[in-house]
Coordinates of N, CA and C in Angstrom, one line a residue:
M1 N 229.0 48.5 194.0 CA 229.1 47.3 193.1 C 228.6 46.1 193.3
A2 N 229.2 46.0 194.3 CA 229.3 44.1 194.8 C 228.0 44.5 195.5
K3 N 227.3 45.3 196.2 CA 225.8 44.7 197.3 C 224.6 45.4 196.4
T4 N 224.8 45.6 195.4 CA 224.3 45.8 193.8 C 223.7 44.9 193.3
K5 N 224.9 44.1 192.8 CA 224.9 43.0 192.2 C 224.3 41.8 193.1
R6 N 224.7 42.2 194.5 CA 224.3 40.5 195.3 C 222.9 40.7 195.5
I7 N 222.5 42.4 195.5 CA 220.6 41.8 195.5 C 220.1 41.9 194.4
I8 N 220.2 42.3 193.4 CA 219.5 42.2 192.1 C 219.7 40.5 191.6
I9 N 221.2 39.9 192.8 CA 220.6 38.5 192.0 C 219.9 37.8 192.8
T10 N 219.6 38.1 194.0 CA 219.1 37.7 194.6 C 218.1 37.7 194.8
I11 N 217.1 38.8 194.4 CA 216.2 38.9 194.1 C 215.4 38.6 192.8
L12 N 216.1 38.6 191.6 CA 215.8 37.4 190.5 C 215.7 35.8 191.2
L13 N 216.7 35.3 192.4 CA 216.1 34.2 192.5 C 215.4 34.0 193.1
R14 N 215.0 34.8 194.3 CA 213.6 35.6 195.0 C 212.1 34.8 193.9
L15 N 212.5 35.9 193.0 CA 211.3 35.9 192.1 C 211.0 34.6 191.4
L16 N 212.6 33.8 190.7 CA 211.9 32.8 189.6 C 211.3 31.8 191.0
A17 N 212.2 32.0 192.0 CA 211.4 31.0 193.4 C 210.0 31.5 193.9
F18 N 209.7 32.3 193.8 CA 208.5 32.4 194.2 C 207.3 32.1 193.0
G19 N 207.2 32.9 192.2 CA 206.7 32.2 190.7 C 206.9 30.7 190.3
A20 N 207.5 30.3 190.5 CA 208.2 29.0 190.4 C 206.6 28.0 191.6
T21 N 206.7 28.7 192.7 CA 205.7 27.2 194.1 C 204.6 27.8 193.4
L22 N 204.5 29.9 193.3 CA 202.7 29.8 192.8 C 202.6 29.3 191.5
S23 N 202.9 28.8 191.2 CA 202.3 28.0 189.2 C 202.5 26.3 190.5
A24 N 203.3 25.8 190.3 CA 203.1 24.9 191.3 C 202.1 24.8 191.8
T25 N 201.3 25.1 192.4 CA 200.2 25.4 193.2 C 199.5 25.5 193.1
V26 N 199.1 26.3 192.2 CA 197.8 27.0 191.0 C 198.1 25.7 189.9
V27 N 198.5 25.0 189.5 CA 198.6 24.2 188.6 C 197.9 22.3 189.7
M28 N 198.6 22.4 190.5 CA 198.1 21.4 191.6 C 196.7 21.4 191.3
V29 N 196.5 22.3 192.3 CA 194.8 22.6 192.6 C 193.9 22.4 191.1
T30 N 194.6 23.0 190.1 CA 193.2 23.0 189.3 C 193.1 22.1 188.7
S31 N 193.9 20.8 188.8 CA 194.2 19.9 188.5 C 193.3 18.7 188.6
H32 N 192.1 18.4 187.8 CA 191.0 17.9 187.9 C 190.5 16.9 186.6
E33 N 189.9 16.0 186.8 CA 189.6 14.8 185.6 C 188.1 13.8 186.3
S34 N 187.5 14.3 185.7 CA 186.4 12.5 185.5 C 187.0 11.8 184.3
A35 N 186.4 10.7 184.6 CA 186.2 9.6 183.5 C 185.2 8.2 183.7
K36 N 185.0 7.0 182.8 CA 184.5 5.6 183.3 C 185.0 5.0 182.8
V37 N 185.4 3.9 183.6 CA 185.9 2.7 183.8 C 185.3 1.9 184.0
M38 N 184.8 0.7 183.1 CA 183.6 -0.3 183.1 C 182.1 0.3 183.7
N39 N 181.8 0.9 183.4 CA 180.7 2.1 183.5 C 181.0 2.4 184.9
I40 N 182.0 2.2 185.7 CA 182.0 2.9 187.2 C 182.7 4.5 186.6
K41 N 182.4 5.8 187.0 CA 182.9 6.7 187.0 C 183.4 7.2 188.1
F42 N 184.8 8.2 187.7 CA 185.8 8.2 188.7 C 186.1 9.4 188.4
S43 N 186.2 10.8 189.6 CA 187.1 11.4 189.4 C 188.8 11.9 190.2
A44 N 189.1 12.3 189.4 CA 190.8 12.0 190.0 C 191.1 13.6 189.8
K45 N 191.1 14.1 191.6 CA 191.7 15.2 191.9 C 192.9 15.6 192.8
Y46 N 193.2 16.6 193.0 CA 194.9 16.3 193.8 C 194.4 16.6 195.3
S47 N 192.9 16.5 196.1 CA 192.4 16.4 197.3 C 192.2 15.3 197.3
N48 N 192.2 14.0 196.4 CA 192.2 12.2 196.3 C 193.2 12.0 197.1
S49 N 194.2 12.5 197.4 CA 195.5 12.5 197.7 C 195.7 12.5 199.0
P50 N 196.7 12.8 200.0 CA 197.0 13.0 201.3 C 198.5 14.1 200.6
T51 N 198.9 12.6 199.8 CA 200.4 13.7 199.3 C 200.1 14.5 198.7
F52 N 199.5 14.6 197.9 CA 199.2 16.1 197.1 C 198.8 17.1 197.8
K53 N 197.5 16.7 198.7 CA 197.3 17.9 199.6 C 198.9 18.4 200.6
F54 N 199.7 17.3 200.8 CA 200.8 18.1 201.2 C 201.9 18.7 200.5
Y55 N 201.5 18.4 199.5 CA 202.5 19.3 198.5 C 201.7 20.3 198.5
V56 N 200.5 20.5 198.3 CA 199.7 21.7 197.4 C 200.2 23.2 198.7
T57 N 200.4 22.0 200.3 CA 200.1 23.1 201.2 C 201.8 23.6 201.7
A58 N 203.4 22.4 200.9 CA 204.1 22.7 201.2 C 204.5 24.3 199.9
E59 N 204.1 24.1 199.2 CA 204.3 24.5 197.6 C 203.6 26.5 198.0
A60 N 202.4 26.0 199.0 CA 201.6 27.6 199.5 C 202.4 27.8 200.3
I61 N 203.0 27.6 201.6 CA 203.2 27.9 202.1 C 205.1 28.5 201.6
A62 N 205.5 28.2 200.8 CA 207.0 28.4 200.3 C 206.3 29.8 199.0
T63 N 205.2 29.4 199.1 CA 204.8 31.1 197.8 C 204.7 32.5 199.2
G64 N 203.7 31.8 200.3 CA 203.4 32.7 201.1 C 205.3 33.7 201.2
Y65 N 205.9 32.8 201.9 CA 207.2 32.9 202.4 C 208.2 33.9 201.7
G66 N 207.8 33.3 200.0 CA 208.8 33.8 199.0 C 208.7 35.3 199.1
L67 N 206.9 35.7 199.4 CA 206.6 37.1 199.1 C 207.0 38.1 199.7
I68 N 206.7 37.3 201.2 CA 207.2 37.7 202.9 C 208.4 38.8 202.8
V69 N 209.3 37.5 202.1 CA 210.8 37.9 201.7 C 210.7 38.7 200.6
L70 N 210.4 39.0 200.1 CA 210.8 40.0 198.7 C 210.0 41.0 199.5
L71 N 209.1 41.7 199.9 CA 208.8 42.9 200.4 C 209.3 43.5 201.8
L72 N 210.7 42.4 202.5 CA 211.5 42.1 203.1 C 212.5 42.7 203.2
S73 N 213.0 41.9 201.6 CA 214.6 41.8 200.4 C 215.5 43.5 201.7
S74 N 214.5 45.0 201.1 CA 215.7 45.3 201.5 C 216.2 45.5 203.2
R75 N 215.6 44.8 204.4 CA 215.6 44.8 205.5 C 216.9 43.9 206.4
R76 N 217.8 44.5 206.4 CA 219.1 44.2 207.0 C 219.5 43.3 207.8
S77 N 218.4 44.0 208.7 CA 219.0 43.3 210.1 C 217.9 41.3 210.2
V78 N 217.2 41.3 208.7 CA 216.9 40.3 209.0 C 217.4 39.0 208.0
D79 N 218.4 39.2 207.6 CA 219.0 38.5 206.9 C 219.7 37.0 207.4
R80 N 219.9 37.3 208.4 CA 220.7 35.7 209.3 C 219.5 35.0 209.0
L81 N 218.3 34.8 209.7 CA 216.8 34.4 209.6 C 216.5 34.0 208.7
I82 N 216.5 34.7 207.6 CA 215.8 34.1 206.0 C 216.8 33.3 205.8
V83 N 218.2 33.5 205.7 CA 219.1 32.6 205.5 C 218.4 31.2 205.8
I84 N 218.4 30.8 207.5 CA 218.0 30.3 208.2 C 216.6 29.5 207.7
L85 N 215.9 30.9 207.4 CA 214.0 30.2 206.6 C 214.5 29.7 205.3
D86 N 215.3 29.8 204.3 CA 215.4 29.4 203.1 C 216.0 28.1 203.1
V87 N 216.7 27.8 204.5 CA 216.8 26.0 204.1 C 216.0 25.1 204.7
V88 N 215.0 25.9 205.3 CA 214.1 24.9 206.0 C 212.8 25.4 204.7
I89 N 212.7 26.2 204.3 CA 211.8 26.2 202.8 C 212.3 25.4 202.0
A90 N 213.4 25.1 201.9 CA 213.7 24.8 200.3 C 213.7 22.7 200.9
L91 N 213.9 22.4 202.3 CA 213.5 20.8 203.0 C 212.3 20.4 202.4
I92 N 211.5 22.0 203.1 CA 209.8 21.4 203.1 C 209.5 21.1 201.2
L93 N 210.6 22.1 200.2 CA 209.8 21.6 199.1 C 210.4 20.0 198.7
T94 N 211.9 19.8 198.9 CA 212.5 19.0 198.6 C 211.3 17.9 199.0
S95 N 210.8 17.4 200.3 CA 209.8 16.8 201.2 C 209.0 16.3 200.7
S96 N 207.8 17.2 199.9 CA 206.6 17.5 199.5 C 207.1 17.1 198.0
I97 N 208.0 17.6 197.1 CA 208.3 17.2 195.7 C 208.6 15.1 195.8
S98 N 209.6 15.0 196.6 CA 209.5 13.9 196.8 C 208.5 12.8 196.8
A99 N 207.5 13.2 198.1 CA 206.7 12.4 198.2 C 205.3 12.4 197.3
A100 N 205.3 13.4 196.4 CA 204.3 13.6 195.5 C 204.8 12.7 194.2
L101 N 205.8 13.2 194.1 CA 207.1 12.1 192.9 C 206.2 10.7 192.7
A102 N 206.9 10.0 193.9 CA 206.3 8.5 193.5 C 205.0 8.6 193.8
V103 N 204.0 9.7 194.3 CA 202.9 9.1 194.1 C 201.9 9.2 192.4
A104 N 202.7 9.7 192.0 CA 202.9 10.0 190.5 C 203.2 9.6 190.1
Q105 N 204.4 8.6 190.3 CA 205.0 7.7 189.6 C 204.3 6.0 189.6
I106 N 203.2 6.3 190.9 CA 202.6 5.3 190.6 C 201.4 5.2 189.5
G107 N 200.7 6.0 189.8 CA 199.5 6.6 189.1 C 200.2 6.5 187.4
K108 N 201.4 6.5 187.3 CA 201.8 6.8 185.8 C 201.9 5.1 185.3
K109 N 202.8 4.7 186.2 CA 203.3 3.4 185.9 C 202.4 2.2 186.4
G110 N 201.8 2.3 188.1 CA 201.1 1.4 188.9 C 202.0 0.8 189.3
D111 N 201.3 -0.4 189.6 CA 203.2 -1.1 190.8 C 202.5 -2.8 190.4
S112 N 203.4 -3.7 190.0 CA 202.3 -4.6 189.6 C 202.8 -5.3 190.7
H113 N 203.1 -5.9 191.5 CA 203.8 -6.5 192.8 C 202.8 -6.0 193.4
A114 N 202.2 -5.0 194.0 CA 201.2 -3.9 194.9 C 199.3 -4.9 194.0
G115 N 199.2 -4.9 192.3 CA 198.4 -4.7 191.7 C 197.6 -3.8 191.5
W116 N 197.9 -2.6 191.7 CA 197.4 -1.2 191.5 C 197.8 -0.8 189.8
L117 N 196.2 -0.5 189.4 CA 196.6 -0.4 188.0 C 197.1 1.0 187.6
P118 N 197.8 1.4 186.3 CA 197.7 2.6 185.8 C 196.8 3.7 185.7
V119 N 197.0 4.5 186.4 CA 195.4 5.4 185.9 C 195.6 6.7 184.9
C120 N 196.8 6.5 184.5 CA 196.8 7.8 183.8 C 196.6 7.7 182.4
N121 N 196.2 6.4 182.1 CA 196.2 6.2 180.3 C 194.2 6.6 180.7
Q122 N 193.6 6.6 181.5 CA 192.2 7.1 181.8 C 191.8 8.2 182.3
V123 N 192.9 9.2 182.7 CA 192.8 10.5 183.1 C 194.0 11.0 182.8
P124 N 194.4 11.4 181.5 CA 195.5 11.8 180.5 C 195.9 13.7 181.4
K125 N 194.7 14.5 181.1 CA 194.7 15.7 181.5 C 195.3 15.9 182.8
F126 N 194.2 15.2 183.8 CA 195.4 15.7 185.4 C 196.6 15.0 185.3
C127 N 197.4 13.6 184.7 CA 198.2 13.8 184.7 C 199.1 14.7 184.5
D128 N 199.0 15.7 183.4 CA 199.7 16.0 182.6 C 199.7 17.1 184.0
H129 N 198.7 17.4 184.7 CA 198.7 18.7 185.6 C 200.0 18.3 186.9
V130 N 199.7 17.5 186.7 CA 200.3 17.1 188.0 C 202.0 17.1 187.6
T131 N 202.3 16.5 186.1 CA 203.6 17.0 186.5 C 204.4 18.1 185.8
G132 N 203.5 18.9 185.8 CA 203.4 19.9 185.2 C 203.8 21.0 186.9
A133 N 202.7 20.7 187.7 CA 203.4 20.8 188.9 C 204.6 20.6 189.6
L134 N 204.7 19.5 189.0 CA 206.2 18.9 189.9 C 207.2 19.4 189.3
I135 N 206.9 20.4 188.2 CA 208.0 20.3 187.3 C 208.1 21.8 187.7
A136 N 207.1 22.4 187.9 CA 207.1 24.1 188.4 C 207.9 24.1 190.5
G137 N 207.5 22.7 190.9 CA 208.0 22.5 192.3 C 209.7 22.4 191.9
F138 N 210.1 21.0 191.2 CA 211.7 20.8 191.0 C 212.2 22.5 190.7
V139 N 211.7 23.2 189.9 CA 212.3 25.0 189.6 C 212.6 25.7 190.4
A140 N 211.6 25.2 191.7 CA 211.2 26.3 192.6 C 212.6 25.7 193.8
A141 N 212.7 24.7 193.7 CA 213.3 23.6 194.9 C 214.9 23.9 194.7
I142 N 214.9 23.7 193.3 CA 216.4 24.0 192.8 C 216.9 25.8 193.0
A143 N 215.9 26.6 192.4 CA 216.0 28.1 192.9 C 216.0 28.4 194.3
Y144 N 215.9 27.9 195.4 CA 216.0 27.8 196.7 C 217.6 27.6 196.9
L145 N 217.8 26.2 196.3 CA 219.3 25.2 196.6 C 220.6 26.4 195.7
V146 N 220.2 27.0 194.7 CA 221.1 28.5 194.0 C 221.0 29.4 195.3
L147 N 219.5 29.8 195.6 CA 219.5 30.8 196.9 C 220.6 30.5 198.2
N148 N 220.3 29.3 198.8 CA 221.4 29.2 199.9 C 222.7 29.0 199.4
L149 N 223.3 28.3 198.3 CA 224.1 28.6 198.2 C 224.7 29.8 197.6
Y150 N 224.2 30.8 197.4 CA 224.2 32.1 197.4 C 224.6 32.7 198.3
S151 N 223.9 32.3 199.6 CA 223.9 33.0 200.4 C 224.9 32.8 201.7
L152 N 225.3 31.7 201.5 CA 226.5 30.4 202.2 C 227.7 31.1 201.6
H153 N 227.7 31.6 200.4 CA 229.1 32.1 200.1 C 229.1 33.6 199.7
V154 N 228.0 34.4 200.0 CA 228.1 35.9 200.7 C 228.0 36.4 202.4
F155 N 227.7 34.8 202.9 CA 228.1 35.0 204.8 C 229.8 34.7 205.0
L156 N 229.9 33.7 203.8 CA 231.7 33.0 204.5 C 232.6 33.8 203.7
T157 N 232.8 34.9 202.3 CA 233.6 34.7 201.7 C 234.5 36.2 203.3
P158 N 233.4 36.6 203.2 CA 234.5 38.2 204.7 C 235.4 36.8 205.7
L159 N 234.9 35.7 206.3 CA 235.3 35.8 207.0 C 236.4 34.5 206.8
F160 N 236.7 34.1 205.3 CA 237.2 33.3 204.3 C 238.3 34.1 203.5
P161 N 238.5 34.7 203.4 CA 239.3 36.2 202.2 C 240.4 34.8 201.3
V162 N 239.7 35.2 200.2 CA 241.2 34.5 199.7 C 242.5 35.0 199.8

């Protein structure tokens, strides 16, 4: 019964992480909006920022990895490798979210010291999409964190019985 419970919890966490990374990728890729400011038309899209490109790439890698692991989850021989790769994916997601969040913050609030004006007043739909993608990314990172802690618990419990 304990093994079945462990498998169910792991699969549910993996499904949550997969859904969140897939959502983050799709929402960020579909974020675009055009606006006219002082008779100058400009377009806001994720591909304008290298940081957002990194975010999309990291989320897409995590999505692909999540799908592969879901398909291989019944294989006991790769469990330790999967735990190690879960940690790597969690780190990649954390770094990409941090970078994208910094750029999104500048887009929303601007930076008076550098003379950068906020752009979210001109392209609110784009900023809403970016916010949604970042929230989905946070959910995925938290799911991988919980998955890593649970895997650590499962692997260490036999070594240190209570």
